[in-house]
Amino acid sequence: MSYHKPVLLKESIEALNINPNGMYVDATFGGGGHSLAILEKIKGGRLIAFDQDEDAQLEAGKLSHRSFTFCLANFKHLKRYLKHHGIEKADGILADLGISSHQIDTPQRGFATRFDGPLDMRMDRNTPLTAARILNEYDERELHKVLGMYGEVRNARTAAHAIVQHRATKEFTVNRELLEVLKPLAPGGKKQNIWPRYFRGCE
Ligand SMILES: C[S@@+](CC[C@H](N)C(=O)[O-])C[C@H]1O[C@@H](n2cnc3c(N)ncnc32)[C@H](O)[C@@H]1O
């Protein structure tokens, strides 16, 4: 629970209507709160859990249960993994989308605006694409799209332009630099509400 407190735990487990002999998938293991609750209801069944974060894999390692298998992978590969484990179909799939409290509360992960951390924001740290790389390498049009489409930032075009102007003199490495560039775009007291959108765009 200190890794992540699962949301709507009771409701989501009820909605799964678990058959004790069924086959279930937790697509986003995190700290395993949902997985644990599923395992408590499974008797002859099976649970396969996915997470692309190695920190979640460490948490999964603490859970020894004969009906449980953890896959360190993006759930977009779910079908392939299930096939590999000889599973034809699942009785239920749970996906608790987003980031975990552990990810957001760990300054080195770079997900939070409240820490002065590196511009990383990778869930899967085996991939090379960090937030810093996006900010330093994407062209202005791509940045506009990323911020507008994924971050739902209203002034995405202006923000993209400010980012490109800044990096012409100094590359982005830590989130403080990004926040400095964005400061003039979020005047008044709205920063707490607006800044997370820029970060979500890069996530
Ligand atoms: C909100 S947390 C899940 C918390 C979990 N339900 C629990 O009870 O602790 C989301 C988790 O999903 C993982 N995740 C997000 N997108 C993913 C993806 N496409 N493939 C695999 N894991 C993903 C994140 O790394 C994170 O650990």
Tab-separated table of C-alpha atoms and ligand atoms in Angstrom:
chain	number	residue	atom	x	y	z
A	1	MET	CA	0.000	0.000	0.000
A	2	SER	CA	2.947	2.372	0.500
A	3	TYR	CA	3.857	1.888	-3.179
A	4	HIS	CA	0.369	2.795	-4.408
A	5	LYS	CA	-3.074	2.874	-2.842
A	6	PRO	CA	-5.402	1.253	-5.379
A	7	VAL	CA	-8.408	3.299	-6.408
A	8	LEU	CA	-11.951	1.891	-6.551
A	9	LEU	CA	-10.564	-1.400	-5.277
A	10	LYS	CA	-13.833	-2.839	-3.989
A	11	GLU	CA	-15.849	-1.618	-6.994
A	12	SER	CA	-13.427	-2.887	-9.634
A	13	ILE	CA	-13.120	-6.314	-8.008
A	14	GLU	CA	-16.896	-6.545	-7.736
A	15	ALA	CA	-17.258	-5.552	-11.393
A	16	LEU	CA	-14.879	-8.343	-12.427
A	17	ASN	CA	-17.338	-10.820	-10.890
A	18	ILE	CA	-14.494	-13.294	-10.388
A	19	ASN	CA	-14.913	-16.943	-11.170
A	20	PRO	CA	-12.519	-18.743	-8.740
A	21	ASN	CA	-11.420	-21.025	-11.583
A	22	GLY	CA	-11.127	-18.233	-14.141
A	23	MET	CA	-8.215	-16.644	-15.934
A	24	TYR	CA	-7.632	-12.939	-15.178
A	25	VAL	CA	-5.259	-10.209	-16.339
A	26	ASP	CA	-4.078	-7.177	-14.381
A	27	ALA	CA	-2.686	-5.005	-17.194
A	28	THR	CA	-1.174	-2.423	-14.804
A	29	PHE	CA	0.294	-4.183	-11.739
A	30	GLY	CA	1.921	-1.130	-10.034
A	31	GLY	CA	2.137	-2.010	-6.334
A	32	GLY	CA	-0.140	-5.011	-6.848
A	33	GLY	CA	-3.134	-3.852	-4.796
A	34	HIS	CA	-5.658	-4.966	-7.418
A	35	SER	CA	-3.703	-8.145	-8.172
A	36	LEU	CA	-3.708	-9.144	-4.504
A	37	ALA	CA	-7.463	-8.660	-4.271
A	38	ILE	CA	-7.956	-10.800	-7.399
A	39	LEU	CA	-5.675	-13.532	-6.058
A	40	GLU	CA	-7.695	-13.659	-2.832
A	41	LYS	CA	-10.740	-14.704	-4.896
A	42	ILE	CA	-9.012	-17.181	-7.185
A	43	LYS	CA	-8.897	-20.837	-6.196
A	44	GLY	CA	-8.043	-22.973	-9.243
A	45	GLY	CA	-7.760	-19.964	-11.556
A	46	ARG	CA	-4.857	-17.880	-12.712
A	47	LEU	CA	-3.690	-14.250	-12.793
A	48	ILE	CA	-1.230	-12.796	-15.281
A	49	ALA	CA	-0.044	-9.266	-14.476
A	50	PHE	CA	1.753	-6.739	-16.652
A	51	ASP	CA	3.786	-3.649	-15.912
A	52	GLN	CA	6.512	-2.015	-17.923
A	53	ASP	CA	8.238	-0.517	-14.863
A	54	GLU	CA	11.062	-2.464	-13.213
A	55	ASP	CA	10.089	-0.994	-9.825
A	56	ALA	CA	6.707	-2.714	-10.203
A	57	GLN	CA	8.535	-5.924	-11.098
A	58	LEU	CA	10.364	-5.701	-7.745
A	59	GLU	CA	7.011	-5.376	-5.981
A	60	ALA	CA	5.682	-8.370	-7.913
A	61	GLY	CA	8.701	-10.366	-6.742
A	62	LYS	CA	7.420	-10.037	-3.159
A	63	LEU	CA	4.215	-11.814	-4.116
A	64	SER	CA	4.613	-15.549	-4.143
A	65	HIS	CA	1.450	-17.279	-5.239
A	66	ARG	CA	1.287	-20.341	-7.456
A	67	SER	CA	-1.515	-18.868	-9.594
A	68	PHE	CA	0.419	-15.669	-10.319
A	69	THR	CA	2.682	-14.747	-13.249
A	70	PHE	CA	4.263	-11.330	-13.751
A	71	CYS	CA	5.329	-10.016	-17.170
A	72	LEU	CA	7.662	-7.032	-17.380
A	73	ALA	CA	6.118	-5.662	-20.550
A	74	ASN	CA	3.864	-3.073	-22.092
A	75	PHE	CA	0.328	-4.427	-22.087
A	76	LYS	CA	0.083	-3.690	-25.795
A	77	HIS	CA	1.838	-7.080	-26.128
A	78	LEU	CA	-0.791	-8.788	-23.953
A	79	LYS	CA	-2.117	-11.114	-26.661
A	80	ARG	CA	1.361	-12.375	-27.510
A	81	TYR	CA	2.249	-13.010	-23.840
A	82	LEU	CA	-0.983	-14.851	-23.130
A	83	LYS	CA	-0.361	-17.064	-26.142
A	84	HIS	CA	3.167	-17.726	-24.899
A	85	HIS	CA	1.710	-18.891	-21.563
A	86	GLY	CA	-0.770	-21.156	-23.363
A	87	ILE	CA	-3.800	-18.981	-22.599
A	88	GLU	CA	-6.532	-18.707	-25.235
A	89	LYS	CA	-8.880	-16.287	-23.513
A	90	ALA	CA	-9.290	-14.269	-20.328
A	91	ASP	CA	-12.375	-14.123	-18.111
A	92	GLY	CA	-11.551	-10.568	-17.107
A	93	ILE	CA	-8.993	-7.830	-17.732
A	94	LEU	CA	-8.374	-4.954	-15.328
A	95	ALA	CA	-6.469	-1.832	-16.415
A	96	ASP	CA	-5.840	0.885	-13.814
A	97	LEU	CA	-4.367	3.369	-16.264
A	98	GLY	CA	-1.969	6.187	-15.486
A	99	ILE	CA	1.013	6.528	-13.199
A	100	SER	CA	1.446	5.087	-9.722
A	101	SER	CA	2.027	7.142	-6.563
A	102	HIS	CA	5.446	5.504	-6.379
A	103	GLN	CA	6.354	6.889	-9.800
A	104	ILE	CA	5.094	10.374	-9.021
A	105	ASP	CA	6.634	10.473	-5.515
A	106	THR	CA	10.121	9.417	-6.656
A	107	PRO	CA	12.010	12.610	-7.639
A	108	GLN	CA	14.499	10.827	-9.947
A	109	ARG	CA	11.629	9.597	-12.117
A	110	GLY	CA	10.869	13.180	-13.124
A	111	PHE	CA	7.075	12.853	-13.159
A	112	ALA	CA	6.304	15.516	-10.540
A	113	THR	CA	6.450	19.287	-10.853
A	114	ARG	CA	7.082	19.649	-7.109
A	115	PHE	CA	10.581	18.127	-7.213
A	116	ASP	CA	13.605	19.388	-9.043
A	117	GLY	CA	14.243	16.126	-10.844
A	118	PRO	CA	15.607	15.082	-14.217
A	119	LEU	CA	13.311	15.359	-17.217
A	120	ASP	CA	12.922	11.603	-17.491
A	121	MET	CA	9.273	10.479	-17.176
A	122	ARG	CA	9.821	7.018	-18.592
A	123	MET	CA	7.711	4.189	-17.222
A	124	ASP	CA	9.905	1.705	-19.038
A	125	ARG	CA	13.458	2.830	-18.349
A	126	ASN	CA	14.829	0.400	-20.922
A	127	THR	CA	13.504	2.634	-23.677
A	128	PRO	CA	15.706	5.580	-24.705
A	129	LEU	CA	12.970	8.218	-25.083
A	130	THR	CA	13.129	10.553	-22.087
A	131	ALA	CA	11.133	13.768	-21.699
A	132	ALA	CA	14.434	15.681	-22.066
A	133	ARG	CA	15.014	14.046	-25.426
A	134	ILE	CA	11.541	15.026	-26.608
A	135	LEU	CA	12.069	18.626	-25.501
A	136	ASN	CA	15.544	18.843	-27.032
A	137	GLU	CA	14.989	16.950	-30.261
A	138	TYR	CA	11.368	17.140	-31.455
A	139	ASP	CA	10.737	19.892	-33.962
A	140	GLU	CA	8.338	22.701	-33.073
A	141	ARG	CA	5.414	21.135	-34.958
A	142	GLU	CA	5.816	17.799	-33.139
A	143	LEU	CA	6.093	19.544	-29.757
A	144	HIS	CA	2.936	21.496	-30.513
A	145	LYS	CA	1.153	18.229	-31.287
A	146	VAL	CA	2.483	16.397	-28.208
A	147	LEU	CA	1.554	19.210	-25.811
A	148	GLY	CA	-1.805	19.938	-27.424
A	149	MET	CA	-2.953	16.387	-28.064
A	150	TYR	CA	-1.587	14.465	-25.067
A	151	GLY	CA	-1.250	17.276	-22.528
A	152	GLU	CA	-4.400	19.114	-23.668
A	153	VAL	CA	-2.422	22.351	-23.218
A	154	ARG	CA	-4.441	25.277	-24.609
A	155	ASN	CA	-1.525	27.468	-25.705
A	156	ALA	CA	0.484	24.523	-27.024
A	157	ARG	CA	1.760	26.443	-30.053
A	158	THR	CA	3.201	29.261	-27.902
A	159	ALA	CA	4.679	26.740	-25.458
A	160	ALA	CA	6.316	24.762	-28.269
A	161	HIS	CA	7.827	27.969	-29.632
A	162	ALA	CA	9.162	28.977	-26.179
A	163	ILE	CA	10.721	25.511	-25.727
A	164	VAL	CA	12.479	25.672	-29.110
A	165	GLN	CA	13.771	29.174	-28.353
A	166	HIS	CA	15.139	28.111	-24.975
A	167	ARG	CA	16.962	25.039	-26.228
A	168	ALA	CA	18.744	27.091	-28.890
A	169	THR	CA	20.904	28.411	-26.037
A	170	LYS	CA	20.763	25.557	-23.507
A	171	GLU	CA	19.539	21.962	-23.619
A	172	PHE	CA	16.823	20.870	-21.176
A	173	THR	CA	18.008	18.478	-18.448
A	174	VAL	CA	15.938	19.126	-15.290
A	175	ASN	CA	12.279	20.037	-14.850
A	176	ARG	CA	13.140	23.382	-13.210
A	177	GLU	CA	14.309	24.578	-16.633
A	178	LEU	CA	11.027	23.605	-18.259
A	179	LEU	CA	9.025	25.288	-15.496
A	180	GLU	CA	11.060	28.508	-15.954
A	181	VAL	CA	10.245	28.535	-19.656
A	182	LEU	CA	6.563	27.914	-18.985
A	183	LYS	CA	6.231	30.458	-16.160
A	184	PRO	CA	5.219	33.373	-18.412
A	185	LEU	CA	2.547	31.146	-19.996
A	186	ALA	CA	0.842	30.377	-16.686
A	187	PRO	CA	0.476	33.741	-14.931
A	188	GLY	CA	-1.225	34.212	-11.585
A	189	GLY	CA	-2.100	31.398	-9.283
A	190	LYS	CA	-2.987	28.821	-11.915
A	191	LYS	CA	0.410	27.111	-12.132
A	192	GLN	CA	-0.528	24.116	-9.980
A	193	ASN	CA	-3.412	23.328	-12.346
A	194	ILE	CA	-1.654	24.106	-15.608
A	195	TRP	CA	1.881	22.755	-15.241
A	196	PRO	CA	0.858	19.102	-14.838
A	197	ARG	CA	-0.685	19.324	-18.320
A	198	TYR	CA	2.677	20.149	-19.878
A	199	PHE	CA	4.225	17.264	-17.990
A	200	ARG	CA	1.428	14.924	-19.052
A	201	GLY	CA	2.142	15.859	-22.653
A	202	CYS	CA	5.701	14.566	-22.367
A	203	GLU	CA	4.823	11.481	-20.296
B	1	LIG	C1	-2.163	3.557	-11.490
B	1	LIG	S1	-0.824	2.425	-11.481
B	1	LIG	C2	-1.563	0.896	-11.124
B	1	LIG	C3	-1.700	0.635	-9.668
B	1	LIG	C4	-2.193	-0.773	-9.333
B	1	LIG	N1	-3.528	-1.001	-9.789
B	1	LIG	C5	-2.088	-1.018	-7.835
B	1	LIG	O1	-3.063	-1.462	-7.230
B	1	LIG	O2	-1.029	-0.756	-7.254
B	1	LIG	C6	-0.462	2.236	-13.186
B	1	LIG	C7	0.696	1.294	-13.479
B	1	LIG	O3	0.567	0.913	-14.844
B	1	LIG	C8	1.825	0.885	-15.448
B	1	LIG	N2	1.586	1.130	-16.862
B	1	LIG	C9	1.060	2.232	-17.430
B	1	LIG	N3	0.941	2.071	-18.748
B	1	LIG	C10	1.382	0.823	-19.024
B	1	LIG	C11	1.495	0.050	-20.219
B	1	LIG	N4	1.130	0.551	-21.409
B	1	LIG	N5	1.972	-1.216	-20.123
B	1	LIG	C12	2.335	-1.727	-18.925
B	1	LIG	N6	2.265	-1.054	-17.759
B	1	LIG	C13	1.790	0.200	-17.806
B	1	LIG	C14	2.633	1.950	-14.753
B	1	LIG	O4	4.015	1.653	-14.813
B	1	LIG	C15	2.080	1.890	-13.320
B	1	LIG	O5	2.874	1.080	-12.498
